[in-house]
Amino acid sequence: MKNLSFAEPLPTTEIDLSLFNISGNRLFLKREDLIHPFVSGNKFRKLKYNLRLADKQGYKTILTFGGAFSNHIAAVAAAGRELNFKTIGIIRGEELESKITENPTLSFAKNCGMQLYFISREAYRHKAEIDFINKLKTQFGDFYLLPEGGTNALAVKGCEEILNEKGLSADYICVSVGTGGTLAGLVVASEENQRVLGFSALKGTFQAKEISKFTSKTNFKITDAYCFGGYGKIDFELVRFINEFKEKTKIPLDPIYTGKMLYGIMDLLKKGHFKENSCIFAVHTGGLQGIAGMNQKLKKKNLPIIE
Ligand SMILES: *Cc1c(COP(=O)(O)O)cnc(C)c1O
């Protein structure tokens, strides 16, 4: 059976909140970012059972979708290299084709052996439609299909495994939200009396609908109050916070997901949102490969970078 190598058990580190002038609650961070050097965090969890099934069903090729700086694309490419699957990445934005070498995510994926195909934003919108998928099958032959962001029932099953004993004894479970697949897994694995809080990396909290496809439990809430204007958007204050967090805890955060979540958790702690003396379990979902691409953009604008 094809299984990715991984490091477990992963550390769950208590964050010393006094360093941030916060008292009255305890915060623990589970380091899912350390699970694999290249198939990081929740992307590892989401791929685990999908790759097993792909192998069992005899697929040699994995095809998936993503944007220019996608953690999912990087993870699928690295997993394919390790497990000997051919990988195909359908990338949003034709203009990127000439920029592979200067884009750290795309050049990493290419170096892992992923075949990259660039399509227009308009064509990309049809990526989940059956006609579109069938055209891809004519073009590339048969493949195991992973949706954008990698969320499906098997991905949710993998994410259930994030919750350890520490997580199960916490009052709150916090995670960053893109498609909501990871949060869905945590909700499934959680106890009814635990609150699962999702910090959306993009505008809107529409992911709740996606999550309800995977669980009937409702002990979760999603906020987009800390999305910093939208997906991939950041500002000076977020960069400052990510650097402060790393300086004080030695733990790096990414600018797209985990930086925004921790910023939100700290803000809610300061505002007294959490019950007094409660215990918060947050998941570091990884995504650190995205720092290089973000720093490139920041440098071009002469802005402070993520250290
Ligand atoms: C993809 C990703 C997420 C979002 O996961 P979903 O399951 O799509 O909600 C969160 N954090 C990191 C670091 C990611 O790469």
Coordinates of C-alpha atoms and ligand atoms in Angstrom, one line a residue:
M1 CA 0.0 0.0 0.0
K2 CA 1.3 3.5 -0.8
N3 CA 1.7 5.5 2.3
L4 CA 3.5 8.8 2.8
S5 CA 6.2 9.0 5.4
F6 CA 5.2 11.1 8.3
A7 CA 6.3 12.3 11.8
E8 CA 4.1 11.4 14.6
P9 CA 3.2 12.0 17.4
L10 CA 3.3 15.7 16.5
P11 CA 4.0 18.3 19.3
T12 CA 1.2 20.3 20.8
T13 CA 2.9 23.4 22.2
E14 CA 1.5 25.7 24.8
I15 CA 1.8 29.3 23.7
D16 CA 2.9 31.5 26.6
L17 CA 0.2 34.1 26.4
S18 CA 1.9 36.4 28.9
L19 CA 4.3 37.3 26.1
F20 CA 1.3 38.8 24.4
N21 CA 0.0 40.5 27.5
I22 CA -2.9 38.1 27.7
S23 CA -4.1 36.2 30.8
G24 CA -7.0 34.1 31.9
N25 CA -6.9 31.4 29.2
R26 CA -4.6 28.8 27.9
L27 CA -3.7 28.3 24.2
F28 CA -2.2 25.2 22.7
L29 CA -1.0 24.9 19.1
K30 CA -0.8 21.5 17.4
R31 CA 2.1 21.5 15.0
E32 CA 0.6 19.8 11.9
D33 CA 3.1 21.9 9.9
L34 CA 5.8 19.4 11.0
I35 CA 4.0 16.3 9.7
H36 CA 6.1 16.1 6.5
P37 CA 8.7 18.3 4.9
F38 CA 6.8 19.0 1.7
V39 CA 3.3 17.6 2.1
S40 CA 2.4 20.0 4.9
G41 CA -0.2 20.1 7.6
N42 CA -3.8 19.6 6.6
K43 CA -2.9 18.8 3.0
F44 CA -1.2 15.7 4.2
R45 CA -4.3 14.7 6.1
K46 CA -6.5 15.4 3.1
L47 CA -4.4 13.3 0.7
K48 CA -3.8 10.3 3.0
Y49 CA -6.9 8.2 2.2
N50 CA -7.3 9.6 -1.3
L51 CA -3.9 8.4 -2.3
R52 CA -4.6 5.0 -0.8
L53 CA -7.8 4.7 -2.7
A54 CA -6.2 5.9 -5.9
D55 CA -3.5 3.2 -5.6
K56 CA -6.0 0.5 -4.6
Q57 CA -8.0 1.3 -7.7
G58 CA -4.9 1.1 -9.9
Y59 CA -4.6 4.7 -10.8
K60 CA -1.2 5.9 -11.9
T61 CA -2.1 9.5 -12.4
I62 CA -3.5 12.2 -10.0
L63 CA -5.0 15.3 -11.5
T64 CA -6.0 18.4 -9.5
F65 CA -6.5 22.2 -9.7
G66 CA -5.1 25.2 -8.0
G67 CA -3.9 28.8 -8.1
A68 CA -0.5 30.3 -8.4
F69 CA 0.6 29.8 -4.8
S70 CA -1.5 26.8 -3.8
N71 CA -0.4 24.7 -0.9
H72 CA -2.5 21.9 -2.3
I73 CA -0.7 21.9 -5.7
A74 CA 2.7 21.8 -3.9
A75 CA 1.5 19.0 -1.6
V76 CA 0.1 16.9 -4.5
A77 CA 3.3 17.3 -6.5
A78 CA 5.5 16.3 -3.6
A79 CA 3.3 13.3 -2.7
G80 CA 3.3 12.2 -6.3
R81 CA 7.1 12.3 -6.3
E82 CA 7.3 10.3 -3.1
L83 CA 4.8 7.6 -4.0
N84 CA 5.4 7.4 -7.8
F85 CA 2.2 8.8 -9.1
K86 CA 2.2 10.9 -12.2
T87 CA 0.7 14.3 -11.3
I88 CA -1.1 16.9 -13.4
G89 CA -1.9 20.3 -12.1
I90 CA -4.5 22.5 -13.9
I91 CA -3.5 26.0 -12.9
R92 CA -5.8 29.1 -12.9
G93 CA -4.4 31.9 -15.1
E94 CA -2.8 31.5 -18.5
E95 CA -0.4 34.4 -17.8
L96 CA 1.4 32.2 -15.3
E97 CA 2.8 29.9 -17.9
S98 CA 5.7 32.2 -18.7
K99 CA 6.4 32.8 -15.0
I100 CA 7.0 29.3 -13.7
T101 CA 10.6 29.8 -12.9
E102 CA 10.0 33.0 -10.8
N103 CA 7.0 31.5 -9.0
P104 CA 8.3 29.4 -6.0
T105 CA 5.2 27.2 -5.7
L106 CA 4.9 26.4 -9.4
S107 CA 8.7 25.8 -9.9
F108 CA 8.6 23.5 -6.9
A109 CA 5.7 21.5 -8.3
K110 CA 7.4 21.3 -11.7
N111 CA 10.6 20.1 -10.1
C112 CA 8.6 17.3 -8.4
G113 CA 7.6 16.2 -11.8
M114 CA 4.1 17.7 -11.9
Q115 CA 2.9 18.5 -15.4
L116 CA 1.4 22.0 -15.3
Y117 CA -1.4 23.2 -17.6
F118 CA -2.6 26.7 -17.5
I119 CA -6.1 27.7 -18.3
S120 CA -8.0 31.0 -18.3
R121 CA -9.9 32.1 -15.2
E122 CA -13.1 31.7 -17.3
A123 CA -12.3 28.1 -18.2
Y124 CA -11.3 27.4 -14.6
R125 CA -14.8 28.2 -13.4
H126 CA -16.0 25.1 -15.1
K127 CA -13.5 22.8 -13.4
A128 CA -16.1 20.8 -11.4
E129 CA -18.4 20.2 -14.4
I130 CA -18.6 16.8 -15.9
D131 CA -18.1 17.9 -19.5
F132 CA -14.9 19.7 -18.5
I133 CA -13.6 16.7 -16.6
N134 CA -14.4 14.4 -19.6
K135 CA -12.5 16.7 -21.9
L136 CA -9.5 16.4 -19.5
K137 CA -9.8 12.6 -19.7
T138 CA -9.7 12.7 -23.5
Q139 CA -6.6 14.9 -23.3
F140 CA -4.7 13.2 -20.5
G141 CA -6.1 9.7 -20.2
D142 CA -7.6 8.3 -17.0
F143 CA -6.8 9.9 -13.7
Y144 CA -7.8 10.0 -10.1
L145 CA -9.4 13.4 -9.6
L146 CA -8.8 15.6 -6.6
P147 CA -11.0 18.7 -6.4
E148 CA -9.5 22.2 -5.8
G149 CA -8.2 22.4 -2.2
G150 CA -8.5 18.6 -2.0
T151 CA -11.8 18.5 -0.1
N152 CA -14.0 15.4 -0.3
A153 CA -15.3 12.7 2.1
L154 CA -11.9 10.9 2.3
A155 CA -10.1 14.2 3.0
V156 CA -12.5 14.9 5.9
K157 CA -11.9 11.4 7.2
G158 CA -8.1 12.2 7.2
C159 CA -8.6 15.5 9.0
E160 CA -10.5 13.7 11.8
E161 CA -7.1 12.3 12.8
I162 CA -5.8 15.8 13.6
L163 CA -7.6 15.9 17.0
N164 CA -5.5 14.3 19.7
E165 CA -6.2 13.9 23.4
K166 CA -5.2 17.4 24.2
G167 CA -7.6 18.6 21.5
L168 CA -10.4 16.5 22.8
S169 CA -10.0 17.9 26.3
A170 CA -10.1 21.6 25.1
D171 CA -13.1 23.9 25.3
Y172 CA -12.4 25.4 21.9
I173 CA -10.9 24.0 18.8
C174 CA -9.6 26.7 16.3
V175 CA -8.6 26.2 12.7
S176 CA -8.2 28.2 9.5
V177 CA -10.8 27.7 6.8
G178 CA -10.5 27.7 3.0
T179 CA -13.0 25.2 1.6
G180 CA -14.0 24.0 5.1
G181 CA -12.9 20.4 4.7
T182 CA -10.4 20.5 7.6
L183 CA -12.9 22.1 9.9
A184 CA -15.5 19.5 8.9
G185 CA -13.1 16.7 10.0
L186 CA -12.5 18.4 13.3
V187 CA -16.2 18.9 13.9
V188 CA -16.8 15.2 13.2
A189 CA -14.0 14.2 15.7
S190 CA -15.1 16.7 18.3
E191 CA -17.2 16.3 21.4
E192 CA -20.7 17.9 21.3
N193 CA -19.8 20.3 24.1
Q194 CA -16.7 21.6 22.4
R195 CA -16.9 24.7 20.2
V196 CA -15.1 24.5 16.9
L197 CA -14.1 28.0 15.6
G198 CA -13.2 28.5 11.9
F199 CA -11.2 31.5 10.8
S200 CA -12.0 32.1 7.1
A201 CA -9.0 33.0 4.9
L202 CA -11.4 34.5 2.5
K203 CA -14.5 36.8 2.5
G204 CA -17.7 35.1 3.5
T205 CA -18.7 32.2 5.7
F206 CA -20.4 30.2 2.9
Q207 CA -18.2 27.2 3.8
A208 CA -20.8 26.2 6.4
K209 CA -22.9 24.7 3.6
E210 CA -20.0 22.6 2.4
I211 CA -19.3 21.4 5.9
S212 CA -22.9 20.4 6.4
K213 CA -22.4 17.9 3.6
F214 CA -20.0 16.0 5.8
T215 CA -21.5 16.3 9.2
S216 CA -24.9 17.0 10.8
K217 CA -23.2 18.4 13.9
T218 CA -23.6 22.1 14.5
N219 CA -21.1 22.9 17.2
F220 CA -19.0 25.1 15.0
K221 CA -18.9 28.7 13.8
I222 CA -17.0 30.5 11.1
T223 CA -15.9 34.1 11.1
D224 CA -14.4 36.1 8.3
A225 CA -13.6 39.0 10.5
Y226 CA -9.9 38.2 10.2
C227 CA -9.6 37.6 6.5
F228 CA -7.8 40.9 5.9
G229 CA -9.9 41.8 2.9
G230 CA -9.9 38.4 1.2
Y231 CA -8.0 35.4 0.0
G232 CA -4.2 36.1 -0.3
K233 CA -4.7 39.7 0.9
I234 CA -2.5 40.9 3.7
D235 CA -1.4 44.2 5.3
F236 CA 1.4 45.7 7.2
E237 CA -0.2 44.8 10.6
L238 CA -0.5 41.1 9.7
V239 CA 3.1 40.9 8.6
R240 CA 4.1 42.6 11.8
F241 CA 2.1 40.1 13.9
I242 CA 3.6 37.1 12.0
N243 CA 7.1 38.4 12.8
E244 CA 6.2 39.1 16.4
F245 CA 4.7 35.7 16.9
K246 CA 7.8 34.0 15.4
E247 CA 10.2 36.1 17.5
K248 CA 8.3 35.3 20.7
T249 CA 7.4 31.7 20.2
K250 CA 10.0 30.5 17.5
I251 CA 7.0 29.2 15.5
P252 CA 6.6 30.4 11.9
L253 CA 3.1 31.2 10.5
D254 CA 2.0 31.5 6.9
P255 CA 0.4 34.7 5.7
I256 CA -2.6 33.1 3.9
Y257 CA -4.1 30.9 6.6
T258 CA -2.4 30.3 10.0
G259 CA -1.2 33.9 10.4
K260 CA -4.7 35.2 10.0
M261 CA -6.1 32.5 12.4
L262 CA -3.6 33.3 15.2
Y263 CA -4.1 37.0 14.7
G264 CA -7.8 36.4 15.2
I265 CA -7.4 34.1 18.2
M266 CA -5.2 36.8 19.9
D267 CA -7.7 39.5 19.1
L268 CA -10.6 37.4 20.5
L269 CA -8.6 36.6 23.6
K270 CA -7.9 40.3 24.2
K271 CA -11.6 41.0 23.7
G272 CA -12.6 38.4 26.3
H273 CA -14.5 36.3 23.7
F274 CA -13.5 33.0 25.3
K275 CA -15.0 31.7 28.6
E276 CA -12.7 32.5 31.5
N277 CA -10.1 29.9 32.3
S278 CA -10.9 28.0 29.2
C279 CA -8.5 26.0 27.1
I280 CA -8.1 26.7 23.4
F281 CA -6.6 24.1 21.0
A282 CA -5.5 25.6 17.7
V283 CA -4.2 23.7 14.7
H284 CA -1.2 24.9 12.8
T285 CA -2.2 23.6 9.4
G286 CA 1.1 24.4 7.7
G287 CA 1.3 26.3 4.5
L288 CA 4.8 27.7 5.1
Q289 CA 5.8 27.1 1.5
G290 CA 3.6 30.1 0.7
I291 CA 5.9 32.6 2.5
A292 CA 8.4 32.8 -0.3
G293 CA 5.8 33.8 -2.9
M294 CA 4.3 36.3 -0.6
N295 CA 7.7 37.8 0.3
Q296 CA 8.3 38.2 -3.5
K297 CA 5.2 40.3 -3.8
L298 CA 6.1 42.4 -0.6
K299 CA 9.6 43.0 -1.9
K300 CA 8.3 44.3 -5.2
K301 CA 6.2 46.8 -3.3
N302 CA 9.1 47.7 -1.0
L303 CA 7.1 46.5 2.0
P304 CA 8.5 44.8 5.1
I305 CA 8.7 41.0 4.6
I306 CA 8.0 37.9 6.7
E307 CA 11.2 37.1 8.5
Ligands
LIG1 C1 -5.6 24.6 2.4 C2 -5.2 25.2 3.8 C3 -6.2 25.5 4.7 C4 -7.7 25.4 4.4 O1 -8.1 24.1 4.5 P1 -9.6 23.7 4.0 O2 -9.8 22.3 4.4 O3 -9.7 24.0 2.5 O4 -10.6 24.6 4.8 C5 -5.8 26.0 6.0 N1 -4.5 26.1 6.3 C6 -3.5 25.9 5.4 C7 -2.1 26.1 5.8 C8 -3.9 25.4 4.1 O5 -2.9 25.1 3.2

